[in-house]
Amino acid sequence: MPWYAIALIIYGILCLFIGLLKPPMIWNMSKFKVMEKMFGKVGLRVFVLVWGAIALVAGLLLR
């Protein structure tokens, strides 16, 4: 399995974890605050979940 497939799978799982559970130590970072102003609360959550799903599917397809 190529290293980039493993990296995409791990990244996708982390994005889904962050999008579903919204851990405060990650969700309160300045990057997420700026993105929240751009997308809104629900939009940011959907963006993170969709991005994680795309990364996970891409990693699984590349393996």
Coordinates of C-alpha atoms in Angstrom, one line a residue:
M1 CA 0.0 0.0 0.0
P2 CA 1.5 3.4 -1.0
W3 CA 2.3 5.8 1.8
Y4 CA 0.0 8.5 0.4
A5 CA -3.0 6.1 0.6
I6 CA -2.2 5.5 4.2
A7 CA -1.8 9.2 4.8
L8 CA -5.2 10.0 3.1
I9 CA -7.0 7.3 5.2
I10 CA -5.5 8.6 8.4
Y11 CA -6.3 12.2 7.4
G12 CA -9.9 11.3 6.5
I13 CA -10.5 9.6 9.8
L14 CA -9.1 12.6 11.7
C15 CA -11.3 15.0 9.7
L16 CA -14.4 12.9 10.4
F17 CA -13.4 12.7 14.1
I18 CA -13.0 16.4 14.3
G19 CA -16.2 17.1 12.4
L20 CA -18.3 14.8 14.5
L21 CA -17.0 15.4 18.0
K22 CA -15.8 19.0 17.7
P23 CA -12.9 18.6 20.2
P24 CA -12.5 22.1 21.9
M25 CA -8.7 22.0 21.7
I26 CA -8.9 21.7 17.9
W27 CA -12.2 23.5 17.2
N28 CA -11.0 26.7 19.1
M29 CA -7.9 27.1 17.0
S30 CA -7.6 30.4 15.1
K31 CA -7.8 28.6 11.7
F32 CA -11.1 27.2 12.6
K33 CA -12.4 30.5 13.9
V34 CA -11.6 32.2 10.6
M35 CA -13.2 29.4 8.6
E36 CA -16.3 29.6 10.9
K37 CA -16.7 33.3 10.0
M38 CA -16.5 32.4 6.3
F39 CA -18.8 29.3 6.3
G40 CA -20.9 29.7 9.5
K41 CA -21.1 27.0 12.2
V42 CA -23.0 24.4 10.3
G43 CA -21.2 25.1 7.1
L44 CA -17.8 24.6 8.7
R45 CA -18.9 21.3 10.2
V46 CA -20.3 20.1 6.8
F47 CA -17.1 21.2 5.1
V48 CA -14.9 19.3 7.5
L49 CA -17.0 16.2 7.2
V50 CA -17.2 16.2 3.4
W51 CA -13.5 16.9 3.2
G52 CA -12.8 14.0 5.5
A53 CA -15.1 11.7 3.5
I54 CA -13.4 12.6 0.3
A55 CA -9.9 12.0 1.7
L56 CA -11.0 8.6 3.2
V57 CA -12.6 7.4 -0.1
A58 CA -9.6 8.6 -2.1
G59 CA -7.2 6.7 0.3
L60 CA -9.3 3.6 0.1
L61 CA -9.4 3.7 -3.7
L62 CA -5.6 4.2 -4.0
R63 CA -4.7 1.2 -1.8

